[in-house]
PDB file of C-alpha atoms in Angstrom:
ATOM      1  CA  UNK A  16     159.450 -17.098  81.229  1.00  0.00           C
ATOM      2  CA  UNK A  17     159.306 -15.731  77.688  1.00  0.00           C
ATOM      3  CA  UNK A  18     157.643 -17.975  75.140  1.00  0.00           C
ATOM      4  CA  UNK A  19     160.026 -19.824  72.834  1.00  0.00           C
ATOM      5  CA  UNK A  20     159.849 -18.806  69.182  1.00  0.00           C
ATOM      6  CA  UNK A  21     159.633 -21.000  66.079  1.00  0.00           C
ATOM      7  CA  UNK A  22     161.203 -19.321  63.056  1.00  0.00           C
ATOM      8  CA  UNK A  23     161.147 -20.621  59.475  1.00  0.00           C
ATOM      9  CA  UNK A  24     164.152 -19.407  57.475  1.00  0.00           C
ATOM     10  CA  UNK A  25     163.939 -18.670  53.777  1.00  0.00           C
ATOM     11  CA  UNK A  26     167.220 -18.553  51.859  1.00  0.00           C
ATOM     12  CA  UNK A  27     166.505 -16.439  48.797  1.00  0.00           C
ATOM     13  CA  UNK A  28     168.423 -16.541  45.514  1.00  0.00           C
ATOM     14  CA  UNK A  29     167.227 -14.710  42.385  1.00  0.00           C
ATOM     15  CA  UNK A  30     163.826 -14.149  43.984  1.00  0.00           C
ATOM     16  CA  UNK A  31     163.245 -17.829  44.833  1.00  0.00           C
ATOM     17  CA  UNK A  32     163.551 -19.783  48.061  1.00  0.00           C
ATOM     18  CA  UNK A  33     166.343 -22.393  47.950  1.00  0.00           C
ATOM     19  CA  UNK A  34     167.723 -24.999  50.331  1.00  0.00           C
ATOM     20  CA  UNK A  35     170.947 -27.004  50.444  1.00  0.00           C
ATOM     21  CA  UNK A  36     173.041 -29.253  52.686  1.00  0.00           C
ATOM     22  CA  UNK A  37     176.087 -27.852  54.508  1.00  0.00           C
ATOM     23  CA  UNK A  38     175.549 -24.621  52.525  1.00  0.00           C
ATOM     24  CA  UNK A  39     175.865 -26.300  49.072  1.00  0.00           C
ATOM     25  CA  UNK A  40     173.747 -28.284  46.536  1.00  0.00           C
ATOM     26  CA  UNK A  41     170.939 -25.732  46.441  1.00  0.00           C
ATOM     27  CA  UNK A  42     167.495 -26.687  45.152  1.00  0.00           C
ATOM     28  CA  UNK A  43     164.301 -24.708  44.652  1.00  0.00           C
ATOM     29  CA  UNK A  44     161.840 -24.585  47.551  1.00  0.00           C
ATOM     30  CA  UNK A  45     159.197 -22.148  46.311  1.00  0.00           C
ATOM     31  CA  UNK A  46     158.093 -18.531  46.145  1.00  0.00           C
ATOM     32  CA  UNK A  47     159.196 -16.630  49.269  1.00  0.00           C
ATOM     33  CA  UNK A  48     156.080 -14.453  49.499  1.00  0.00           C
ATOM     34  CA  UNK A  49     153.742 -17.462  49.242  1.00  0.00           C
ATOM     35  CA  UNK A  50     155.792 -19.370  51.826  1.00  0.00           C
ATOM     36  CA  UNK A  51     155.763 -16.367  54.157  1.00  0.00           C
ATOM     37  CA  UNK A  52     151.972 -16.129  53.957  1.00  0.00           C
ATOM     38  CA  UNK A  53     151.622 -19.858  54.591  1.00  0.00           C
ATOM     39  CA  UNK A  54     153.944 -19.783  57.608  1.00  0.00           C
ATOM     40  CA  UNK A  55     152.139 -16.843  59.168  1.00  0.00           C
ATOM     41  CA  UNK A  56     148.853 -18.771  58.809  1.00  0.00           C
ATOM     42  CA  UNK A  57     150.435 -21.872  60.375  1.00  0.00           C
ATOM     43  CA  UNK A  58     151.486 -19.953  63.466  1.00  0.00           C
ATOM     44  CA  UNK A  59     155.164 -19.159  62.917  1.00  0.00           C
ATOM     45  CA  UNK A  60     156.330 -16.535  65.404  1.00  0.00           C
ATOM     46  CA  UNK A  61     158.781 -14.817  63.092  1.00  0.00           C
ATOM     47  CA  UNK A  62     160.461 -15.296  59.712  1.00  0.00           C
ATOM     48  CA  UNK A  63     164.022 -14.813  58.538  1.00  0.00           C
ATOM     49  CA  UNK A  64     164.898 -14.111  54.899  1.00  0.00           C
ATOM     50  CA  UNK A  65     168.538 -14.396  53.847  1.00  0.00           C
ATOM     51  CA  UNK A  66     169.605 -13.151  50.430  1.00  0.00           C
ATOM     52  CA  UNK A  67     172.380 -15.719  50.073  1.00  0.00           C
ATOM     53  CA  UNK A  68     173.977 -14.272  46.957  1.00  0.00           C
ATOM     54  CA  UNK A  69     173.339 -10.625  47.703  1.00  0.00           C
ATOM     55  CA  UNK A  70     174.723  -7.972  45.402  1.00  0.00           C
ATOM     56  CA  UNK A  71     173.802  -4.324  45.040  1.00  0.00           C
ATOM     57  CA  UNK A  72     172.053  -5.070  41.736  1.00  0.00           C
ATOM     58  CA  UNK A  73     169.720  -7.472  43.513  1.00  0.00           C
ATOM     59  CA  UNK A  74     169.017  -5.084  46.381  1.00  0.00           C
ATOM     60  CA  UNK A  75     166.054  -3.650  44.457  1.00  0.00           C
ATOM     61  CA  UNK A  76     164.632  -7.156  44.038  1.00  0.00           C
ATOM     62  CA  UNK A  77     164.907  -7.733  47.780  1.00  0.00           C
ATOM     63  CA  UNK A  78     163.236  -4.410  48.579  1.00  0.00           C
ATOM     64  CA  UNK A  79     160.284  -5.311  46.349  1.00  0.00           C
ATOM     65  CA  UNK A  80     160.093  -8.723  48.040  1.00  0.00           C
ATOM     66  CA  UNK A  81     160.154  -7.084  51.502  1.00  0.00           C
ATOM     67  CA  UNK A  82     157.262  -4.822  50.502  1.00  0.00           C
ATOM     68  CA  UNK A  83     155.298  -7.811  49.180  1.00  0.00           C
ATOM     69  CA  UNK A  84     155.940  -9.848  52.335  1.00  0.00           C
ATOM     70  CA  UNK A  85     155.006  -6.942  54.602  1.00  0.00           C
ATOM     71  CA  UNK A  86     151.659  -6.667  52.800  1.00  0.00           C
ATOM     72  CA  UNK A  87     150.953 -10.385  53.282  1.00  0.00           C
ATOM     73  CA  UNK A  88     151.893 -11.144  56.895  1.00  0.00           C
ATOM     74  CA  UNK A  89     151.413  -9.721  60.378  1.00  0.00           C
ATOM     75  CA  UNK A  90     154.355 -11.372  62.163  1.00  0.00           C
ATOM     76  CA  UNK A  91     157.859  -9.896  62.524  1.00  0.00           C
ATOM     77  CA  UNK A  92     160.454 -10.712  59.907  1.00  0.00           C
ATOM     78  CA  UNK A  93     164.202 -10.222  59.563  1.00  0.00           C
ATOM     79  CA  UNK A  94     166.142  -9.602  56.353  1.00  0.00           C
ATOM     80  CA  UNK A  95     169.824 -10.395  55.873  1.00  0.00           C
ATOM     81  CA  UNK A  96     172.380 -10.608  53.102  1.00  0.00           C
ATOM     82  CA  UNK A  97     174.546  -7.954  51.520  1.00  0.00           C
ATOM     83  CA  UNK A  98     173.866  -5.255  54.127  1.00  0.00           C
ATOM     84  CA  UNK A  99     177.134  -3.330  54.250  1.00  0.00           C
ATOM     85  CA  UNK A 100     176.115   0.230  55.105  1.00  0.00           C
ATOM     86  CA  UNK A 101     173.461   2.135  57.007  1.00  0.00           C
ATOM     87  CA  UNK A 102     171.609   3.004  53.767  1.00  0.00           C
ATOM     88  CA  UNK A 103     171.101  -0.710  52.977  1.00  0.00           C
ATOM     89  CA  UNK A 104     169.541  -1.341  56.372  1.00  0.00           C
ATOM     90  CA  UNK A 105     167.456   1.826  56.199  1.00  0.00           C
ATOM     91  CA  UNK A 106     166.008   0.850  52.809  1.00  0.00           C
ATOM     92  CA  UNK A 107     164.987  -2.624  54.027  1.00  0.00           C
ATOM     93  CA  UNK A 108     163.504  -1.400  57.296  1.00  0.00           C
ATOM     94  CA  UNK A 109     161.637   1.360  55.442  1.00  0.00           C
ATOM     95  CA  UNK A 110     160.232  -1.266  53.045  1.00  0.00           C
ATOM     96  CA  UNK A 111     158.684  -3.135  55.975  1.00  0.00           C
ATOM     97  CA  UNK A 112     161.295  -5.433  57.523  1.00  0.00           C
ATOM     98  CA  UNK A 113     161.228  -5.526  61.337  1.00  0.00           C
ATOM     99  CA  UNK A 114     164.905  -6.397  61.858  1.00  0.00           C
ATOM    100  CA  UNK A 115     168.053  -6.682  59.799  1.00  0.00           C
ATOM    101  CA  UNK A 116     170.679  -9.400  60.012  1.00  0.00           C
ATOM    102  CA  UNK A 117     174.376  -8.854  59.361  1.00  0.00           C
ATOM    103  CA  UNK A 118     177.115 -11.455  59.164  1.00  0.00           C
ATOM    104  CA  UNK A 119     180.222 -11.004  57.009  1.00  0.00           C
ATOM    105  CA  UNK A 120     180.009  -7.207  57.062  1.00  0.00           C
ATOM    106  CA  UNK A 121     180.074  -7.230  60.868  1.00  0.00           C
ATOM    107  CA  UNK A 122     183.129  -9.480  61.058  1.00  0.00           C
ATOM    108  CA  UNK A 123     185.019  -7.376  58.516  1.00  0.00           C
ATOM    109  CA  UNK A 124     183.992  -4.127  60.227  1.00  0.00           C
ATOM    110  CA  UNK A 125     182.869  -4.758  63.838  1.00  0.00           C
ATOM    111  CA  UNK A 126     182.138  -1.056  64.277  1.00  0.00           C
ATOM    112  CA  UNK A 127     179.240  -1.509  61.842  1.00  0.00           C
ATOM    113  CA  UNK A 128     177.310  -3.195  64.679  1.00  0.00           C
ATOM    114  CA  UNK A 129     177.765  -0.062  66.809  1.00  0.00           C
ATOM    115  CA  UNK A 130     176.624   2.137  63.921  1.00  0.00           C
ATOM    116  CA  UNK A 131     173.462   0.120  63.281  1.00  0.00           C
ATOM    117  CA  UNK A 132     172.558  -0.078  66.982  1.00  0.00           C
ATOM    118  CA  UNK A 133     173.017   3.678  67.323  1.00  0.00           C
ATOM    119  CA  UNK A 134     171.057   4.454  64.145  1.00  0.00           C
ATOM    120  CA  UNK A 135     168.098   2.116  64.634  1.00  0.00           C
ATOM    121  CA  UNK A 136     168.238   0.643  68.162  1.00  0.00           C
ATOM    122  CA  UNK A 137     169.621  -2.604  69.509  1.00  0.00           C
ATOM    123  CA  UNK A 138     166.309  -4.417  68.981  1.00  0.00           C
ATOM    124  CA  UNK A 139     166.643  -4.070  65.194  1.00  0.00           C
ATOM    125  CA  UNK A 140     170.126  -5.615  64.936  1.00  0.00           C
ATOM    126  CA  UNK A 141     170.578  -9.379  64.547  1.00  0.00           C
ATOM    127  CA  UNK A 142     174.145 -10.639  64.195  1.00  0.00           C
ATOM    128  CA  UNK A 143     174.242 -13.927  62.305  1.00  0.00           C
ATOM    129  CA  UNK A 144     177.207 -16.190  62.989  1.00  0.00           C
ATOM    130  CA  UNK A 145     178.131 -19.158  60.766  1.00  0.00           C
ATOM    131  CA  UNK A 146     180.419 -21.470  62.707  1.00  0.00           C
ATOM    132  CA  UNK A 147     182.281 -24.680  61.955  1.00  0.00           C
ATOM    133  CA  UNK A 148     184.252 -26.942  64.284  1.00  0.00           C
ATOM    134  CA  UNK A 149     187.901 -26.766  63.265  1.00  0.00           C
ATOM    135  CA  UNK A 150     190.356 -28.790  65.327  1.00  0.00           C
ATOM    136  CA  UNK A 151     189.811 -27.833  68.957  1.00  0.00           C
ATOM    137  CA  UNK A 152     187.761 -24.705  68.336  1.00  0.00           C
ATOM    138  CA  UNK A 153     184.600 -23.375  66.746  1.00  0.00           C
ATOM    139  CA  UNK A 154     185.602 -20.869  64.082  1.00  0.00           C
ATOM    140  CA  UNK A 155     183.522 -18.107  62.468  1.00  0.00           C
ATOM    141  CA  UNK A 156     183.147 -18.404  58.672  1.00  0.00           C
ATOM    142  CA  UNK A 157     182.185 -15.752  56.116  1.00  0.00           C
ATOM    143  CA  UNK A 158     180.541 -15.486  52.694  1.00  0.00           C
ATOM    144  CA  UNK A 159     177.940 -18.192  53.173  1.00  0.00           C
ATOM    145  CA  UNK A 160     180.423 -20.358  55.026  1.00  0.00           C
ATOM    146  CA  UNK A 161     183.084 -20.323  52.324  1.00  0.00           C
ATOM    147  CA  UNK A 162     185.839 -18.388  54.112  1.00  0.00           C
ATOM    148  CA  UNK A 163     187.217 -19.323  57.563  1.00  0.00           C
ATOM    149  CA  UNK A 164     188.342 -16.455  59.792  1.00  0.00           C
ATOM    150  CA  UNK A 165     190.728 -16.163  62.734  1.00  0.00           C
ATOM    151  CA  UNK A 166     187.819 -15.519  65.101  1.00  0.00           C
ATOM    152  CA  UNK A 167     186.755 -18.041  67.727  1.00  0.00           C
ATOM    153  CA  UNK A 168     182.966 -18.206  67.774  1.00  0.00           C
ATOM    154  CA  UNK A 169     182.222 -17.433  71.434  1.00  0.00           C
ATOM    155  CA  UNK A 170     184.751 -14.582  71.525  1.00  0.00           C
ATOM    156  CA  UNK A 171     183.143 -12.995  68.471  1.00  0.00           C
ATOM    157  CA  UNK A 172     179.614 -13.389  69.828  1.00  0.00           C
ATOM    158  CA  UNK A 173     180.593 -11.704  73.105  1.00  0.00           C
ATOM    159  CA  UNK A 174     182.147  -8.834  71.160  1.00  0.00           C
ATOM    160  CA  UNK A 175     179.035  -8.513  68.983  1.00  0.00           C
ATOM    161  CA  UNK A 176     176.869  -8.336  72.105  1.00  0.00           C
ATOM    162  CA  UNK A 177     179.101  -5.652  73.631  1.00  0.00           C
ATOM    163  CA  UNK A 178     178.827  -3.573  70.452  1.00  0.00           C
ATOM    164  CA  UNK A 179     175.036  -3.571  70.350  1.00  0.00           C
ATOM    165  CA  UNK A 180     173.786  -6.799  68.793  1.00  0.00           C
ATOM    166  CA  UNK A 181     170.242  -7.340  70.012  1.00  0.00           C
ATOM    167  CA  UNK A 182     170.107 -10.987  69.047  1.00  0.00           C
ATOM    168  CA  UNK A 183     172.436 -13.761  67.824  1.00  0.00           C
ATOM    169  CA  UNK A 184     171.462 -16.124  65.007  1.00  0.00           C
ATOM    170  CA  UNK A 185     173.921 -18.996  65.436  1.00  0.00           C
ATOM    171  CA  UNK A 186     174.196 -21.507  62.584  1.00  0.00           C
ATOM    172  CA  UNK A 187     176.262 -24.648  62.960  1.00  0.00           C
ATOM    173  CA  UNK A 188     177.595 -25.392  59.490  1.00  0.00           C
ATOM    174  CA  UNK A 189     178.497 -28.922  60.597  1.00  0.00           C
ATOM    175  CA  UNK A 190     174.821 -29.577  61.347  1.00  0.00           C
ATOM    176  CA  UNK A 191     173.217 -27.451  58.601  1.00  0.00           C
ATOM    177  CA  UNK A 192     170.897 -29.468  56.360  1.00  0.00           C
ATOM    178  CA  UNK A 193     171.882 -32.789  57.953  1.00  0.00           C
ATOM    179  CA  UNK A 194     168.589 -33.167  59.888  1.00  0.00           C
ATOM    180  CA  UNK A 195     170.625 -34.812  62.661  1.00  0.00           C
ATOM    181  CA  UNK A 196     169.725 -32.280  65.368  1.00  0.00           C
ATOM    182  CA  UNK A 197     170.996 -28.904  66.551  1.00  0.00           C
ATOM    183  CA  UNK A 198     174.506 -28.397  67.946  1.00  0.00           C
ATOM    184  CA  UNK A 199     173.218 -28.355  71.523  1.00  0.00           C
ATOM    185  CA  UNK A 200     176.640 -28.375  73.184  1.00  0.00           C
ATOM    186  CA  UNK A 201     177.774 -25.210  71.428  1.00  0.00           C
ATOM    187  CA  UNK A 202     174.363 -23.555  71.769  1.00  0.00           C
ATOM    188  CA  UNK A 203     174.317 -24.103  75.532  1.00  0.00           C
ATOM    189  CA  UNK A 204     177.814 -22.640  75.944  1.00  0.00           C
ATOM    190  CA  UNK A 205     176.844 -19.550  73.948  1.00  0.00           C
ATOM    191  CA  UNK A 206     173.415 -19.107  75.521  1.00  0.00           C
ATOM    192  CA  UNK A 207     174.864 -19.351  79.035  1.00  0.00           C
ATOM    193  CA  UNK A 208     177.488 -16.723  78.189  1.00  0.00           C
ATOM    194  CA  UNK A 209     175.309 -13.953  76.728  1.00  0.00           C
ATOM    195  CA  UNK A 210     172.442 -11.806  77.966  1.00  0.00           C
ATOM    196  CA  UNK A 211     170.686 -11.390  74.620  1.00  0.00           C
ATOM    197  CA  UNK A 212     168.407 -13.852  72.787  1.00  0.00           C
ATOM    198  CA  UNK A 213     170.022 -16.691  70.854  1.00  0.00           C
ATOM    199  CA  UNK A 214     168.374 -18.309  67.813  1.00  0.00           C
ATOM    200  CA  UNK A 215     169.474 -21.895  67.154  1.00  0.00           C
ATOM    201  CA  UNK A 216     170.022 -22.775  63.499  1.00  0.00           C
ATOM    202  CA  UNK A 217     171.314 -25.815  61.633  1.00  0.00           C
ATOM    203  CA  UNK A 218     170.283 -29.449  61.928  1.00  0.00           C
ATOM    204  CA  UNK A 219     166.546 -29.607  62.596  1.00  0.00           C
ATOM    205  CA  UNK A 220     165.138 -32.870  61.266  1.00  0.00           C
ATOM    206  CA  UNK A 221     162.366 -33.865  63.672  1.00  0.00           C
ATOM    207  CA  UNK A 222     160.014 -32.471  66.293  1.00  0.00           C
ATOM    208  CA  UNK A 223     162.203 -34.097  68.957  1.00  0.00           C
ATOM    209  CA  UNK A 224     165.159 -31.963  67.836  1.00  0.00           C
ATOM    210  CA  UNK A 225     163.184 -28.827  68.756  1.00  0.00           C
ATOM    211  CA  UNK A 226     162.238 -30.344  72.115  1.00  0.00           C
ATOM    212  CA  UNK A 227     165.899 -31.167  72.740  1.00  0.00           C
ATOM    213  CA  UNK A 228     167.278 -27.763  71.819  1.00  0.00           C
ATOM    214  CA  UNK A 229     164.899 -25.937  74.148  1.00  0.00           C
ATOM    215  CA  UNK A 230     165.292 -28.378  77.022  1.00  0.00           C
ATOM    216  CA  UNK A 231     169.069 -28.769  76.778  1.00  0.00           C
ATOM    217  CA  UNK A 232     170.173 -25.228  75.888  1.00  0.00           C
ATOM    218  CA  UNK A 233     167.308 -22.872  76.878  1.00  0.00           C
ATOM    219  CA  UNK A 234     167.812 -20.812  73.701  1.00  0.00           C
ATOM    220  CA  UNK A 235     165.098 -18.289  72.926  1.00  0.00           C
ATOM    221  CA  UNK A 236     164.216 -19.500  69.439  1.00  0.00           C
ATOM    222  CA  UNK A 237     164.800 -22.335  66.983  1.00  0.00           C
ATOM    223  CA  UNK A 238     165.056 -21.794  63.255  1.00  0.00           C
ATOM    224  CA  UNK A 239     164.706 -24.305  60.442  1.00  0.00           C
ATOM    225  CA  UNK A 240     164.181 -24.363  56.698  1.00  0.00           C
ATOM    226  CA  UNK A 241     163.769 -27.575  54.725  1.00  0.00           C
ATOM    227  CA  UNK A 242     161.634 -29.461  57.280  1.00  0.00           C
ATOM    228  CA  UNK A 243     159.123 -26.609  57.040  1.00  0.00           C
ATOM    229  CA  UNK A 244     159.473 -25.891  53.293  1.00  0.00           C
ATOM    230  CA  UNK A 245     158.814 -29.505  52.295  1.00  0.00           C
ATOM    231  CA  UNK A 246     156.055 -30.111  54.845  1.00  0.00           C
ATOM    232  CA  UNK A 247     157.957 -32.653  56.959  1.00  0.00           C
ATOM    233  CA  UNK A 248     157.059 -30.689  60.095  1.00  0.00           C
ATOM    234  CA  UNK A 249     153.924 -28.562  60.382  1.00  0.00           C
ATOM    235  CA  UNK A 250     154.209 -25.696  62.831  1.00  0.00           C
ATOM    236  CA  UNK A 251     150.876 -26.402  64.637  1.00  0.00           C
ATOM    237  CA  UNK A 252     151.975 -30.014  65.247  1.00  0.00           C
ATOM    238  CA  UNK A 253     155.385 -28.851  66.450  1.00  0.00           C
ATOM    239  CA  UNK A 254     153.929 -26.349  68.890  1.00  0.00           C
ATOM    240  CA  UNK A 255     151.441 -28.900  70.178  1.00  0.00           C
ATOM    241  CA  UNK A 256     154.263 -31.321  71.009  1.00  0.00           C
ATOM    242  CA  UNK A 257     156.370 -28.592  72.624  1.00  0.00           C
ATOM    243  CA  UNK A 258     153.430 -27.705  74.887  1.00  0.00           C
ATOM    244  CA  UNK A 259     153.071 -31.370  75.863  1.00  0.00           C
ATOM    245  CA  UNK A 260     156.730 -31.254  76.907  1.00  0.00           C
ATOM    246  CA  UNK A 261     155.989 -28.199  79.109  1.00  0.00           C
ATOM    247  CA  UNK A 262     157.884 -25.859  76.793  1.00  0.00           C
ATOM    248  CA  UNK A 263     156.232 -22.445  76.705  1.00  0.00           C
ATOM    249  CA  UNK A 264     155.360 -21.450  73.118  1.00  0.00           C
ATOM    250  CA  UNK A 265     152.995 -18.832  71.742  1.00  0.00           C
TER     251      UNK A 265
END
């Protein structure tokens, strides 16, 4: 069985790491390059950086940050935010990113997934999905969770997989920042339905939440932000507890 991955996520705005609750009320959480170096030393398996207010003007800032991060760490990292064409992805991968993450651009133009997979390979393409429970369904949202779509979450994830997504980063907006645990019911449904790795995101507040998400859903990776940024959970302690629970980690 493949080892489960622990992935700190760094939401980046204006060159700084920020964190909020349910995608709002953002506050500063530190320098992304320093945090990246610290997480790699702690034993994180991968990192994800999301430029949450991406614009083309800030693309240069992100490229410089990617170069700085690549110089500091020796673990894989993914960059997302504002990637709308092949040239954007190419620039970030050339600067040192290992994978790119697309979200709104993929929903608006599903063929973009096919293009990226063809240009760079499936293993480089992460499709991020922000979902919120709405009535009787889980609905995909865009633009940092601000805009609901017509797409049902599982249907969209299956389409993304068929088009060449190599991995799904699934964030429950209902759980995001609440520290009340991952959305294990939804994660299990999705993980059972696809043949590509699923990264759980949204709701981590304790070591037990990581134990639960791996035991109850069998996802490939669990991602969190604030509990790592503010030192509430240290990655060596987390991995030690996961091993005690017979969960295979690196």
